[in-house]
Short mmCIF file of N, CA and C in Angstrom, two decimals:
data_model
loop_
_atom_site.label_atom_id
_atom_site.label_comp_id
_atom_site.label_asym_id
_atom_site.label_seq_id
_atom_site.Cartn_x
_atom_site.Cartn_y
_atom_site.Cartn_z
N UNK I 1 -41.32 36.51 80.77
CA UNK I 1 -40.59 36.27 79.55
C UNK I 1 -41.51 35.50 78.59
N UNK I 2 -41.47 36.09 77.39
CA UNK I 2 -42.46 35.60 76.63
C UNK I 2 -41.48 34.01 75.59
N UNK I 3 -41.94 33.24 75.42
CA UNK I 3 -41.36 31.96 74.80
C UNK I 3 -41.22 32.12 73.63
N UNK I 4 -40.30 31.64 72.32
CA UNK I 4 -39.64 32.15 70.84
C UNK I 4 -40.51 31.45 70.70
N UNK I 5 -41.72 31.63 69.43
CA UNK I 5 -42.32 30.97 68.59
C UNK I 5 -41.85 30.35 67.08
N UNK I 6 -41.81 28.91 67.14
CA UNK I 6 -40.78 28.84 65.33
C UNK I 6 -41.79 29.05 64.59
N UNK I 7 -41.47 29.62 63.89
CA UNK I 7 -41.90 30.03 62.52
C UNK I 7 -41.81 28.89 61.69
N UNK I 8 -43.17 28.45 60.80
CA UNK I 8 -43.20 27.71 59.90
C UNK I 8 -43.35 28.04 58.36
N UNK I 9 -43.03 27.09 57.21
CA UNK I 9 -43.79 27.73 55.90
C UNK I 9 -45.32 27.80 55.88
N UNK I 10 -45.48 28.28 54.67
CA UNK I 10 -46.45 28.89 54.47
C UNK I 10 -47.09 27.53 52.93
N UNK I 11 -46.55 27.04 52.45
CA UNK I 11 -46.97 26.23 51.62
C UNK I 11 -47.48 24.70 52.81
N UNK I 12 -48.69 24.16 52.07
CA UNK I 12 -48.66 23.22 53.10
C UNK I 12 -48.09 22.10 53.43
N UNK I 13 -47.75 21.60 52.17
CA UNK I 13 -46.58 20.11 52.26
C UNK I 13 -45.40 20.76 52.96
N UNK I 14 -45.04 21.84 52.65
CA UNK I 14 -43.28 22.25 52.95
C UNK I 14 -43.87 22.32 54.80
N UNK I 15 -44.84 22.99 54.98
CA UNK I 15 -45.18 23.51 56.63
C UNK I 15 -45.18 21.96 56.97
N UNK I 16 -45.75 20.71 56.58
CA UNK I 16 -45.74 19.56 57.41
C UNK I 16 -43.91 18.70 57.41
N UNK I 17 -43.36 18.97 56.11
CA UNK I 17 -42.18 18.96 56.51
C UNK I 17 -41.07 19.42 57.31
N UNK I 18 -41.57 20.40 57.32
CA UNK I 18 -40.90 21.48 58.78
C UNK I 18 -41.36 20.88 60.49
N UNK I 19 -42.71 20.52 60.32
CA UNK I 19 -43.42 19.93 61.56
C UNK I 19 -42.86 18.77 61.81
N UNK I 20 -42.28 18.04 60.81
CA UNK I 20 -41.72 16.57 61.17
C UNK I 20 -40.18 16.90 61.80
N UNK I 21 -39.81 17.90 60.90
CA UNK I 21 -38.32 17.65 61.52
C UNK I 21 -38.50 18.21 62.66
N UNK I 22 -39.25 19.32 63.09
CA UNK I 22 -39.43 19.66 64.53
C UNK I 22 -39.57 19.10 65.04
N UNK I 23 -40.61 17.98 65.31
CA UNK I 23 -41.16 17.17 66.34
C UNK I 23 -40.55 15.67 66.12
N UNK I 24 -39.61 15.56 65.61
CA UNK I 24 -38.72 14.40 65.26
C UNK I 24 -39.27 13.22 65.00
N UNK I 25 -40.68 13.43 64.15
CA UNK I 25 -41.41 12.66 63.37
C UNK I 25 -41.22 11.57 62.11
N UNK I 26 -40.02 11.15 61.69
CA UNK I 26 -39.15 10.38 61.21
C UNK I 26 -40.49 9.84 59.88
N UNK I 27 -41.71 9.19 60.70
CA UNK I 27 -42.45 8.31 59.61
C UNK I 27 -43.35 9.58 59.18
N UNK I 28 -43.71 10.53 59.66
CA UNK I 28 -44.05 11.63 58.88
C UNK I 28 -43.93 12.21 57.52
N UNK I 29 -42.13 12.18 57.88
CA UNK I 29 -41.09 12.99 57.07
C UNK I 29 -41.44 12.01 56.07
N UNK I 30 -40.91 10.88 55.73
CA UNK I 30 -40.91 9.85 55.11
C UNK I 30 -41.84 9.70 54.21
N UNK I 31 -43.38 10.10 54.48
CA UNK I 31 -44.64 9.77 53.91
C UNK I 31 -44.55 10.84 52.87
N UNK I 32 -44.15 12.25 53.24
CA UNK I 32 -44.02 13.52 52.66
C UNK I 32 -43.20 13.75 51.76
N UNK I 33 -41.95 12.56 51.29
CA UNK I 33 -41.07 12.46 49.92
C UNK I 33 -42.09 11.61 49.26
N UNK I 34 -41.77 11.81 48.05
CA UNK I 34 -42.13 11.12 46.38
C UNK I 34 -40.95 9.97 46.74
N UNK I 35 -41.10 8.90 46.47
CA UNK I 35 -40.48 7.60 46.07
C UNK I 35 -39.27 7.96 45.76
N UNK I 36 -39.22 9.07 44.61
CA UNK I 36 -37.81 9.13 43.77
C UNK I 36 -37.17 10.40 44.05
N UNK I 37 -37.87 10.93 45.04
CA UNK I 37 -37.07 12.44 45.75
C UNK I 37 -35.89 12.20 45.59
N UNK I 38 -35.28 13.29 45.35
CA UNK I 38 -33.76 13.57 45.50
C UNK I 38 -33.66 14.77 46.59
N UNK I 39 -31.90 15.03 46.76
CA UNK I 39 -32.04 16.13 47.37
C UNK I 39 -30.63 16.33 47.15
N UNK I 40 -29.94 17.75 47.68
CA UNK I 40 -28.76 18.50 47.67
C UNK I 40 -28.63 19.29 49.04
N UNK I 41 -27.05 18.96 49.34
CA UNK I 41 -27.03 19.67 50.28
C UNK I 41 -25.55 20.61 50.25
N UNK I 42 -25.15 21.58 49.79
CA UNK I 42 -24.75 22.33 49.46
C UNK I 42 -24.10 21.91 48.12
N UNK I 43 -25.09 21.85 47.07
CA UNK I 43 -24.87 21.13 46.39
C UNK I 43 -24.53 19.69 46.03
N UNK I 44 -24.40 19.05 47.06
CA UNK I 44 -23.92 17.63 46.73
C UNK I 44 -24.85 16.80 46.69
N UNK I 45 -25.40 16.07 45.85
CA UNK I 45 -26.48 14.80 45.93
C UNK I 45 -26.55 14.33 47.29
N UNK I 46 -27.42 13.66 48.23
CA UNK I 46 -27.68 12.65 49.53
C UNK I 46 -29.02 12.40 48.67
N UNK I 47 -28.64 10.82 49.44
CA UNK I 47 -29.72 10.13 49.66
C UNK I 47 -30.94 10.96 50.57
N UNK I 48 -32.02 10.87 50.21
CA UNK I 48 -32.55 12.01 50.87
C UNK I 48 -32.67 11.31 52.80
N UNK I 49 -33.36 9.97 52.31
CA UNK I 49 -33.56 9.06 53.83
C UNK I 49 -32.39 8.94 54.75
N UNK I 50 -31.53 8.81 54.21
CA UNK I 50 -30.07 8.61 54.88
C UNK I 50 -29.42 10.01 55.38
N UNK I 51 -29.33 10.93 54.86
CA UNK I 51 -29.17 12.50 55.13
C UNK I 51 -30.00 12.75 55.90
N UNK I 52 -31.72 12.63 56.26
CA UNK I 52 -31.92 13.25 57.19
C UNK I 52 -31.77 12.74 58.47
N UNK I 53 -31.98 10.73 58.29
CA UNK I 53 -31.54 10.51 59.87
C UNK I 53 -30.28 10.88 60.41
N UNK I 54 -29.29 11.84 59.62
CA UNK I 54 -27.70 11.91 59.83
C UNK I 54 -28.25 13.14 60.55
N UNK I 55 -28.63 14.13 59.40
CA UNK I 55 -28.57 15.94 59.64
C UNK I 55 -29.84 16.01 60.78
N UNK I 56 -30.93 15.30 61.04
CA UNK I 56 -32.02 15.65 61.40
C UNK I 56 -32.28 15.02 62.36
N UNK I 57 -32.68 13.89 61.86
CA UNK I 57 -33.57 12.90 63.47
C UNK I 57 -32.20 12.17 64.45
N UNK I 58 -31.24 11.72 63.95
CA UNK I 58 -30.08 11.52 64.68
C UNK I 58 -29.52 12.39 65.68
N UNK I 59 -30.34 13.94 65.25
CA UNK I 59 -28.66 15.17 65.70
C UNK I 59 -29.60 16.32 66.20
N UNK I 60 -31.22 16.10 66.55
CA UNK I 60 -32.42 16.53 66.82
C UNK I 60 -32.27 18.27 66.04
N UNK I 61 -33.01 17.90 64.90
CA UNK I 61 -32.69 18.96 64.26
C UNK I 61 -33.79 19.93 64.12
N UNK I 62 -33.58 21.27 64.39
CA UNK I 62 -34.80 22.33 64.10
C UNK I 62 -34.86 23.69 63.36
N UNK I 63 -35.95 23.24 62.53
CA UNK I 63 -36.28 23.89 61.02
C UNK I 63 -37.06 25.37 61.54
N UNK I 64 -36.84 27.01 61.71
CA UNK I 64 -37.56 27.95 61.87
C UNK I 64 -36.67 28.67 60.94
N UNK I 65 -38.28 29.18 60.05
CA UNK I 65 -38.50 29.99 58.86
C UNK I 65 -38.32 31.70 59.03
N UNK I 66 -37.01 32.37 58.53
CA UNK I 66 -37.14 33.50 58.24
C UNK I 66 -37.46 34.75 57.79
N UNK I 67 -37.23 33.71 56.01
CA UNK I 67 -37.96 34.77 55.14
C UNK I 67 -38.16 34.19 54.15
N UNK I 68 -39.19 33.44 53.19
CA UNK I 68 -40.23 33.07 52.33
C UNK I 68 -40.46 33.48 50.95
N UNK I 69 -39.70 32.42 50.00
CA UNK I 69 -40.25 33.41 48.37
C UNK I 69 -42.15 33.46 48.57
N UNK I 70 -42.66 34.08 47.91
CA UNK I 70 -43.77 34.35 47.16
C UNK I 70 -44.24 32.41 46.92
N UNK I 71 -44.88 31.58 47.24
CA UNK I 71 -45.64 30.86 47.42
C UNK I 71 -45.11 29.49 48.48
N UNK I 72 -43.99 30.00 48.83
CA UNK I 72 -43.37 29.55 50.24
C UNK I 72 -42.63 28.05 49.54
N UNK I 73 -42.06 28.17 48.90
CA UNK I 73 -41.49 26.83 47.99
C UNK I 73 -39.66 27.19 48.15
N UNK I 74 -39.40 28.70 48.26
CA UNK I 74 -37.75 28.80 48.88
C UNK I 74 -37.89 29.42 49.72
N UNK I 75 -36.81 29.24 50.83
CA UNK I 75 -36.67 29.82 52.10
C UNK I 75 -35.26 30.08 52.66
N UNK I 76 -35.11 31.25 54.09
CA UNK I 76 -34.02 31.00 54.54
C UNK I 76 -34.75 30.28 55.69
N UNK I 77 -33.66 29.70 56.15
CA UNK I 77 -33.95 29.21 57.65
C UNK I 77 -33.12 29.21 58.72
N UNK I 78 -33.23 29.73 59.72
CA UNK I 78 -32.60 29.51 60.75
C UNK I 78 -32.49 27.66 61.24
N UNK I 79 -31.49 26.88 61.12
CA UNK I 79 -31.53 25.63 61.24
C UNK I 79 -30.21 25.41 62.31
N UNK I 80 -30.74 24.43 63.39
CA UNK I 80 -30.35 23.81 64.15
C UNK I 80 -29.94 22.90 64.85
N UNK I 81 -28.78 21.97 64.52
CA UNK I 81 -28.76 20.59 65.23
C UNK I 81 -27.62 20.55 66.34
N UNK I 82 -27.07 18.79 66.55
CA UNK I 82 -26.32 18.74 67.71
C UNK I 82 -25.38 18.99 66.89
N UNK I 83 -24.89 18.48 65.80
CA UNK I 83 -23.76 17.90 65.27
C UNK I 83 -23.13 19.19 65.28
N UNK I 84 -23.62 20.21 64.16
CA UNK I 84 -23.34 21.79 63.12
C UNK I 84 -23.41 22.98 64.41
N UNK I 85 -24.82 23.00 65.41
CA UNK I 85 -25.14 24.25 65.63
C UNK I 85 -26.53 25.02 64.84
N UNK I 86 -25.98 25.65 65.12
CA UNK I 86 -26.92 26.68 64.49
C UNK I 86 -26.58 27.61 63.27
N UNK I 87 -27.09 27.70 62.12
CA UNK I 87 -26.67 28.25 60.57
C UNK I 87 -27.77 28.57 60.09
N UNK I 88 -27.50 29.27 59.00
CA UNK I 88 -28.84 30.27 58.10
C UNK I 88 -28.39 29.21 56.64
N UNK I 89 -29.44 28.91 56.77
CA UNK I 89 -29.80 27.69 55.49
C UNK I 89 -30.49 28.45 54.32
N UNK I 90 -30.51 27.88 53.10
CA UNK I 90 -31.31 28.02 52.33
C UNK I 90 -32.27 26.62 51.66
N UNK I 91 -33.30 26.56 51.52
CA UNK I 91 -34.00 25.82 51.72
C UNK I 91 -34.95 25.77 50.23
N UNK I 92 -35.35 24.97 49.58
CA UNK I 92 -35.93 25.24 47.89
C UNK I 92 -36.27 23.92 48.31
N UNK I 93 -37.89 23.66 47.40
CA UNK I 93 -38.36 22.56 47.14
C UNK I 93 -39.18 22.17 46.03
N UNK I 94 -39.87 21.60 45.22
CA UNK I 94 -40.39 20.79 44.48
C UNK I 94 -41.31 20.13 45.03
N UNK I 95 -42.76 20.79 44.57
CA UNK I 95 -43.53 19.49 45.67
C UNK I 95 -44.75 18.79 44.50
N UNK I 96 -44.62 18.09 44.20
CA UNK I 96 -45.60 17.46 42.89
C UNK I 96 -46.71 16.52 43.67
N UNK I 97 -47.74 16.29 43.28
CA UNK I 97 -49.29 15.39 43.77
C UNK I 97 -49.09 15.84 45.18
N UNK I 98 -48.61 16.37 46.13
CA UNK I 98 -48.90 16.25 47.44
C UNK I 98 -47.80 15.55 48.06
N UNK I 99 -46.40 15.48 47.48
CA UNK I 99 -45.28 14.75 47.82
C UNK I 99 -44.09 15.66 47.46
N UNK I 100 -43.23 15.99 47.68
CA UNK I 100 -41.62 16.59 47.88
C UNK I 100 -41.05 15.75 46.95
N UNK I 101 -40.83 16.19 45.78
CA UNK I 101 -40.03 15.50 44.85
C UNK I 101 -38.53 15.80 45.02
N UNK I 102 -38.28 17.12 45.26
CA UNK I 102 -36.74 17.70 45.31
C UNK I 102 -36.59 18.16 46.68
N UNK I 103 -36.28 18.42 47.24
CA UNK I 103 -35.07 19.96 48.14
C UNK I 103 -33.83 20.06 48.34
N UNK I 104 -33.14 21.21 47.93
CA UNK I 104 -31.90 21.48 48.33
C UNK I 104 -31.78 22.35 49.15
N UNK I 105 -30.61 22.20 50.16
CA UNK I 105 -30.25 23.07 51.22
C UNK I 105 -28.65 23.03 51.08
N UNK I 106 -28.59 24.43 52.09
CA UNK I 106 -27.07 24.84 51.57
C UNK I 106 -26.78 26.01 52.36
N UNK I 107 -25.97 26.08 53.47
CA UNK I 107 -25.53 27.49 54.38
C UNK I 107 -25.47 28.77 53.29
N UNK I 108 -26.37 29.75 53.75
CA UNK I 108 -25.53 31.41 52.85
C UNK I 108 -24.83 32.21 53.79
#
């Protein structure tokens, strides 16, 4: 039996953000927002820090990439935690100097 490989992005800030929430890298994630990041999650404003230790590092959450706009900045994702399960996300980001200014996510 061959083992599921996750699929990561293809942009490189978004691919190390994906690597953090995989490997439940918390000070990773952290380094990889802009100061004044925001974020949305099916539309609704979160705190971005506070939302992910809820959705992510709290509830061991895992980020594998489906299908990829054209410079890997939106995505679907197959996403996974304790809390939800498993759902097809949509995934958009903003990444300015080498930092994640925005992302929103949101079940389709």
């Amino acid at each position: 039996m061959t083992a599921k490989t996750t699929r990561l992005p293809i942009h490189p800030v978004v691919r190390k953000f994906a690597e953090a929430i995989n490997t439940g890298d918390r000070a990773s994630f952290r380094e990889l927002l802009a100061r004044d990041a925001v974020m949305t999650d099916d539309g609704n404003p979160h705190d971005p820090a506070a939302w992910a230790d809820r959705e992510i590092f709290n509830a061991n959450g895992h980020f594998d990439v489906c299908r990829e706009d054209p410079g890997g900045l939106g995505m679907i994702v197959t996403y996974r935690n304790d809390t939800w399960g498993t759902m097809s996300t949509r995934w958009d980001f903003t990444v300015r100097g080498g930092k994640i200014s925005r992302f929103d996510t949101g079940q389709v």
